mmCIF file of C-alpha atoms in Angstrom:
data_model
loop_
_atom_site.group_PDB
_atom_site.id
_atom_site.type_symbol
_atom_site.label_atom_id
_atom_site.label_comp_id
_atom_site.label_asym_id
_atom_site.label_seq_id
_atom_site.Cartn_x
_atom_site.Cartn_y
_atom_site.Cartn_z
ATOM 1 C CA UNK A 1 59.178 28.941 59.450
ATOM 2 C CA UNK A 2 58.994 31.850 56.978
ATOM 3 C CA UNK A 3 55.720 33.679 55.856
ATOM 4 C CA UNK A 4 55.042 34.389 52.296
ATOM 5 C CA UNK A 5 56.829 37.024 51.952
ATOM 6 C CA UNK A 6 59.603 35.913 53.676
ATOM 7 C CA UNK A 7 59.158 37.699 57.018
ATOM 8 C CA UNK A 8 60.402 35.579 60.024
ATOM 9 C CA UNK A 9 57.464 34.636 62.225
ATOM 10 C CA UNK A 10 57.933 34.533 66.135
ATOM 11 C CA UNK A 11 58.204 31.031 67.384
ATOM 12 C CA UNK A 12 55.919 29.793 70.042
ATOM 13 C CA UNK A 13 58.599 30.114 73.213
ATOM 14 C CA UNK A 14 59.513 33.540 72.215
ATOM 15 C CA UNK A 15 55.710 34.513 71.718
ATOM 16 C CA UNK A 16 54.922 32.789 75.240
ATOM 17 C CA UNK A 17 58.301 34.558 76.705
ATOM 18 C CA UNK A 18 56.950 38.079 75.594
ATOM 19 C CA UNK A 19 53.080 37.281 77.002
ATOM 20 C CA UNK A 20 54.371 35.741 80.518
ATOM 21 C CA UNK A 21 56.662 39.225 80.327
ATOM 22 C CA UNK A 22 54.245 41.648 79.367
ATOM 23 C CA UNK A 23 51.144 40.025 81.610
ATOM 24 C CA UNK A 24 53.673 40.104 84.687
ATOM 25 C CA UNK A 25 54.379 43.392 84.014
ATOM 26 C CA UNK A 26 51.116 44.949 83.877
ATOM 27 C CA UNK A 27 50.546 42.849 86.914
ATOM 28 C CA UNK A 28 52.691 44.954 88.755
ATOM 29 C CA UNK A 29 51.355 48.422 87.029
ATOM 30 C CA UNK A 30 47.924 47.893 87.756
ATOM 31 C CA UNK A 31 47.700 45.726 91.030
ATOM 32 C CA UNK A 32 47.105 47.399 94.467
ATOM 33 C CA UNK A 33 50.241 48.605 95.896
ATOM 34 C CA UNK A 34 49.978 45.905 98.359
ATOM 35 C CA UNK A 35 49.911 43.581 95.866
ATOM 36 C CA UNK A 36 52.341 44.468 93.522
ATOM 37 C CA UNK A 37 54.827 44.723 96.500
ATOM 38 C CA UNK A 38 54.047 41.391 97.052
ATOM 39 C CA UNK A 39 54.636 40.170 94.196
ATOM 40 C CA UNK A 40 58.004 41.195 94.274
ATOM 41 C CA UNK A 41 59.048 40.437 97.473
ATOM 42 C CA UNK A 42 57.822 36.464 96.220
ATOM 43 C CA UNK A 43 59.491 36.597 92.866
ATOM 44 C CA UNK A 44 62.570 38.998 92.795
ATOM 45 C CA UNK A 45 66.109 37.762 93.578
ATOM 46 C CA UNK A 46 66.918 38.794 96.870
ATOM 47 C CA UNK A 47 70.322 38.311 98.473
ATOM 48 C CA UNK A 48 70.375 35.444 101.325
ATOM 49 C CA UNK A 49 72.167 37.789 103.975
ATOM 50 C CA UNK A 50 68.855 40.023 103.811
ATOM 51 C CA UNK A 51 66.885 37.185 104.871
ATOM 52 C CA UNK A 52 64.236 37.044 101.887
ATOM 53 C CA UNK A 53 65.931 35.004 99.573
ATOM 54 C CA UNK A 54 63.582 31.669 98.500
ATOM 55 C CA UNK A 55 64.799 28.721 96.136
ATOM 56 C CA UNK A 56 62.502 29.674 93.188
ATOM 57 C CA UNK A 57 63.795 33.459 92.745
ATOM 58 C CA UNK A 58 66.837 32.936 90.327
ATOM 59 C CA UNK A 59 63.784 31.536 87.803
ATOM 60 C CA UNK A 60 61.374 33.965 88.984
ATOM 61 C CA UNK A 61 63.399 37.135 88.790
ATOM 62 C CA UNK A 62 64.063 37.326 85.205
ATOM 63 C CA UNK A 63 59.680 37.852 84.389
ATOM 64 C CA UNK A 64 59.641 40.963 86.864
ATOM 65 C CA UNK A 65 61.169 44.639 85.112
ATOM 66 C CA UNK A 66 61.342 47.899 86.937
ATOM 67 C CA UNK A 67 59.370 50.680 84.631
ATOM 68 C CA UNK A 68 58.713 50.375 81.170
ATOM 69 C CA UNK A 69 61.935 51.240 79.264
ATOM 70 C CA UNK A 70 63.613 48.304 80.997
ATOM 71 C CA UNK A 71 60.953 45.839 80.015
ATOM 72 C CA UNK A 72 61.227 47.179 76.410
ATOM 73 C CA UNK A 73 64.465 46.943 75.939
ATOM 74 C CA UNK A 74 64.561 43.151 76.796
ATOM 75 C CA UNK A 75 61.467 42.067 75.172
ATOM 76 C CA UNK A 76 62.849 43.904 71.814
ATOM 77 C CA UNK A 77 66.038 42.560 72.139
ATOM 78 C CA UNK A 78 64.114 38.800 72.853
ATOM 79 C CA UNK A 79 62.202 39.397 70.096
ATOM 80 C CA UNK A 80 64.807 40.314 68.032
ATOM 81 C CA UNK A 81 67.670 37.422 68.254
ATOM 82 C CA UNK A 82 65.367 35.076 69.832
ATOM 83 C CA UNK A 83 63.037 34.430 67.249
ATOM 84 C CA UNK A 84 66.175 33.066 64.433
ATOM 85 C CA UNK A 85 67.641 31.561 67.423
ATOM 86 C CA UNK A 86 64.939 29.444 68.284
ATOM 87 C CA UNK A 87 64.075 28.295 64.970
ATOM 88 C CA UNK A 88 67.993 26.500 64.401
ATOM 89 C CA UNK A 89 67.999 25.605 68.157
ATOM 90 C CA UNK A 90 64.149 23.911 68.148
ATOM 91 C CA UNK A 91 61.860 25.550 70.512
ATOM 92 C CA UNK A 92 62.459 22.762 73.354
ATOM 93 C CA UNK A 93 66.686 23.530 73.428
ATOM 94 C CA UNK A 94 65.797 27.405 73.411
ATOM 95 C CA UNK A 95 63.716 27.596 76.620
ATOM 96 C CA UNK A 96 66.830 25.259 77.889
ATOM 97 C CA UNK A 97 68.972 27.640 76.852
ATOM 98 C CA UNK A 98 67.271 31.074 77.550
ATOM 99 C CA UNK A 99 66.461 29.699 81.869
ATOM 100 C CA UNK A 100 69.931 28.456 82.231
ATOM 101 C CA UNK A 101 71.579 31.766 80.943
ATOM 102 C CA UNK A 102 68.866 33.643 83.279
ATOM 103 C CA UNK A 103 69.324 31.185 86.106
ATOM 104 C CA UNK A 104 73.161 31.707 85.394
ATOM 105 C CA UNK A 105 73.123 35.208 85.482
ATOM 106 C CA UNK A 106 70.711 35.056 89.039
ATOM 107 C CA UNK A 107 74.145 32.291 90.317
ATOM 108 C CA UNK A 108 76.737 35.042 89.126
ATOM 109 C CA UNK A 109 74.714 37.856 90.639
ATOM 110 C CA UNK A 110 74.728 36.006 94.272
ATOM 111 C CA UNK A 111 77.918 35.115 94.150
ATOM 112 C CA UNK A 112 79.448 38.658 93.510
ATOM 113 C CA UNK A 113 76.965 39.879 96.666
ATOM 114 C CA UNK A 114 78.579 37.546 98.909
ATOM 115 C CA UNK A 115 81.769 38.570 98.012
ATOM 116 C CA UNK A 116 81.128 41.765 98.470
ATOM 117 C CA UNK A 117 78.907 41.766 101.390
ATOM 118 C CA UNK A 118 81.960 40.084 102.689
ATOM 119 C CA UNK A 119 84.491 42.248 101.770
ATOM 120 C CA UNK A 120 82.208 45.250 103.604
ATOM 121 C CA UNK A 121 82.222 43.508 106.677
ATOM 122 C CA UNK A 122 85.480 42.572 106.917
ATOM 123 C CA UNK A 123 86.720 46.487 106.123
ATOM 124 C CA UNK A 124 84.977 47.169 109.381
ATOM 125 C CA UNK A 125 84.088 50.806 107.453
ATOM 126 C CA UNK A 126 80.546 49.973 106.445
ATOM 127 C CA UNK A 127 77.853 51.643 108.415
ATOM 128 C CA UNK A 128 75.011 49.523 109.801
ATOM 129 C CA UNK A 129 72.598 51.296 107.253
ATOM 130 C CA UNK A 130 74.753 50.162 104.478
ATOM 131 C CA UNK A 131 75.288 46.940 105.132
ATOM 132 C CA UNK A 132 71.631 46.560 105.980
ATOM 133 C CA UNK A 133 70.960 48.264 102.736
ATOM 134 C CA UNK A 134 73.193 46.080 100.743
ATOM 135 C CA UNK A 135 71.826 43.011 102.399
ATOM 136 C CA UNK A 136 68.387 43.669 101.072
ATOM 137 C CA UNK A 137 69.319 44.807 97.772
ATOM 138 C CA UNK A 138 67.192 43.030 94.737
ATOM 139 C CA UNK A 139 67.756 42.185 91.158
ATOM 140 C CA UNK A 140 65.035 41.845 88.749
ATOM 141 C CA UNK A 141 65.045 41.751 84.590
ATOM 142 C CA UNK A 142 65.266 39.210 81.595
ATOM 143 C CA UNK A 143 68.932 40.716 81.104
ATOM 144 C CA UNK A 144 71.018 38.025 81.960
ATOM 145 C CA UNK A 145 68.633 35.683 79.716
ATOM 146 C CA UNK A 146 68.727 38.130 76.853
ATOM 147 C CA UNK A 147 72.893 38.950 77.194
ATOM 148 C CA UNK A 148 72.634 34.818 76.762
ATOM 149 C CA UNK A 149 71.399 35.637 73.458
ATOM 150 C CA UNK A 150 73.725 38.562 72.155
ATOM 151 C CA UNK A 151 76.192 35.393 72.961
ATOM 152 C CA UNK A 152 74.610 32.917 71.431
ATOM 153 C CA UNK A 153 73.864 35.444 67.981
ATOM 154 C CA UNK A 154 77.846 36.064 68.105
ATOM 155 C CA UNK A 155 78.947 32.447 68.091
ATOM 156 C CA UNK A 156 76.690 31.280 65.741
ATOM 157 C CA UNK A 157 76.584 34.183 63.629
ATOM 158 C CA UNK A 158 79.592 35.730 63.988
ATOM 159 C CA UNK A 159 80.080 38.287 60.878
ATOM 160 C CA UNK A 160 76.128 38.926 60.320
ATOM 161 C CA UNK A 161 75.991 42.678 60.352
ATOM 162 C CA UNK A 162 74.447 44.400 63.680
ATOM 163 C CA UNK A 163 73.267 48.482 62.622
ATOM 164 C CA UNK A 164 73.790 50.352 66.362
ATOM 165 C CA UNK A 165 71.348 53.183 66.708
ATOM 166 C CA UNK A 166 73.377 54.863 69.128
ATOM 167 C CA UNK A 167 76.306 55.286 67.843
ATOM 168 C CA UNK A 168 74.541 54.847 63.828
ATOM 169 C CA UNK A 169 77.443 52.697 62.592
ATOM 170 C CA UNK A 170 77.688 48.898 61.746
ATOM 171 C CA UNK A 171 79.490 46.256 63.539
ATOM 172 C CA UNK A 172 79.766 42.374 62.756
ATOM 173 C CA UNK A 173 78.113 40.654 65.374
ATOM 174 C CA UNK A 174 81.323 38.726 66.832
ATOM 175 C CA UNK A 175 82.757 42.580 67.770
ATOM 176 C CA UNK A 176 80.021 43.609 69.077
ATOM 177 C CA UNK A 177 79.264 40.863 71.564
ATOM 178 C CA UNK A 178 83.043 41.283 72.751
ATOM 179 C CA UNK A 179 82.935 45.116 72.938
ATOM 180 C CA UNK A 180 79.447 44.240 74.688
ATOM 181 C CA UNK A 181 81.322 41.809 77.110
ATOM 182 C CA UNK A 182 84.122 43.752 77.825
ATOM 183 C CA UNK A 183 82.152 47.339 78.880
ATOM 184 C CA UNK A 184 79.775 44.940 80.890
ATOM 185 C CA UNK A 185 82.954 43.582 82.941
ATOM 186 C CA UNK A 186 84.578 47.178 82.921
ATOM 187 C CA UNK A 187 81.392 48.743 84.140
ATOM 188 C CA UNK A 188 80.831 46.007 86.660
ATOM 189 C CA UNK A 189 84.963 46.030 88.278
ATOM 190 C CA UNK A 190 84.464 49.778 88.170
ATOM 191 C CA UNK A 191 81.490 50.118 90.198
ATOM 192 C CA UNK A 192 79.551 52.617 87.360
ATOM 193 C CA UNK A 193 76.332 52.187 86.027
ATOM 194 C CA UNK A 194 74.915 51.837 89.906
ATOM 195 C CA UNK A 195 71.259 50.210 89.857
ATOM 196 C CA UNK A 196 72.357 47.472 87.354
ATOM 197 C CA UNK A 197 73.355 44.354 87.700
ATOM 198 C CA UNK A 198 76.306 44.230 85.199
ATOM 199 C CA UNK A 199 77.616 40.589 86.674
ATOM 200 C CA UNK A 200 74.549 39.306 85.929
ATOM 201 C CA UNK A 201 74.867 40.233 82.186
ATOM 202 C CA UNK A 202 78.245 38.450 82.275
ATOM 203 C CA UNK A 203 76.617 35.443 84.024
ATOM 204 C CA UNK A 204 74.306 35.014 81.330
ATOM 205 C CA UNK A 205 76.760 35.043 78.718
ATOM 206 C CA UNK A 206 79.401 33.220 80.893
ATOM 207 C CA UNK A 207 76.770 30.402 80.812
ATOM 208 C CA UNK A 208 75.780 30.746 77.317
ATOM 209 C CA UNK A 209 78.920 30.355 76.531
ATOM 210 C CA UNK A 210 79.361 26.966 78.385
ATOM 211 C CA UNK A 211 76.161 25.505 77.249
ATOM 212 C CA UNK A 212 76.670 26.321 73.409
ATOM 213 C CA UNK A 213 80.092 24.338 74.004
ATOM 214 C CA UNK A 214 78.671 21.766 75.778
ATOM 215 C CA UNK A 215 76.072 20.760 73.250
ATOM 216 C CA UNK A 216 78.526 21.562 70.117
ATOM 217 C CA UNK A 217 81.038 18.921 72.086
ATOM 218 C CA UNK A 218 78.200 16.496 72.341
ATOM 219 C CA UNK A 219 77.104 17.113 68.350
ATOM 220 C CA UNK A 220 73.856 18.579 69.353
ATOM 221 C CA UNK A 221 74.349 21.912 67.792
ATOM 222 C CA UNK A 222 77.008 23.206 64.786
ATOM 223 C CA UNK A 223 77.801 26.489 64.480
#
């Protein structure tokens, strides 16, 4: 749905996405300590091997952000390519879409700690405190959800015209989800970036990527 004057008005998932976000997030701000520790120990993905892992966390991770600047950076980007995609998905095959790229991305992100939890122990060079510290490692963020989007923006709109601010130059969306991709693998192989969960980006997309192909296979998207 357009306004008037042609302005594209935010859909009701996306709205509801930012609110649950935003009301989450101030949740943890302004609680008691106790509280907002709590809170994340309930809903933040934890890795089995630390012992606080629970079923609902690869859903409940992606409405919990660490400060501000990573909340913002989601919810713009949401905002941003979520509000065209949801109006050519329908706001029912969105939501689909947006928790199976975040539940994806929380699949992806276990996966690569087992393997290297694993890898740790087997090297026999890992100190207690690391392992321990590895074990009980966290991931919270919308990422994985929102790198679902940069992929599904790509595929269906692959030469509309993305303006970086950093660096200022244009790219054509298609490029810039694959130069996207490929410093998000890079970064993640690498080890660099420490504090973010780079695999989980890739999950999101990874499963993105499945889904759009699934349902374009079936006839229940075109792009």
């Amino acid at each position: 749905m357009m306004t008037s004057n042609g302005v594209l008005r935010t859909p009701p998932v996306v709205t509801n996405l930012l609110i649950i976000n935003v009301l989450v997030f101030l949740a943890e701000i302004l609680l008691p300590g106790s509280v907002s520790n709590r809170l994340m120990d309930f809903g933040a993905l934890h890795f089995w091997a630390g012992g606080g892992f629970h079923i609902w966390q690869p859903l409940t991770y992606m409405f919990l952000h660490a400060n501000f600047s990573h909340i913002l950076f989601n919810m713009f980007a949401l905002w941003m390519f979520g509000r065209g995609l949801e109006y050519e998905m329908g706001s029912r095959r969105f939501l689909t879409y947006y928790l199976v790229c975040g539940v994806g991305a929380a699949l992806i992100q276990l996966g690569v700690n087992w393997l290297e939890y694993s890898a740790m122990l087997s090297s026999g060079t890992a100190s207690p405190a690391a392992l321990w510290s590895y074990a009980h490692a966290t991931t919270i963020g919308a990422s994985g959800a929102v790198f679902g989007l940069l992929l599904a923006f790509g595929m269906m709109h692959p030469n509309s015209v993305i303006m970086l601010v950093f660096p200022p130059i244009a790219l054509k969306a298609k490029w810039f989800v694959i130069i996207y991709g490929a410093i998000e693998l890079l970064a993640g192989v690498s080890g660099t970036g420490g504090g973010v969960a780079h695999f989980a980006h890739l999950g999101g997309m990874l499963f993105g990527w499945l889904l759009l192909r699934w349902w374009k296979k079936r006839g229940r998207i075109y792009y």
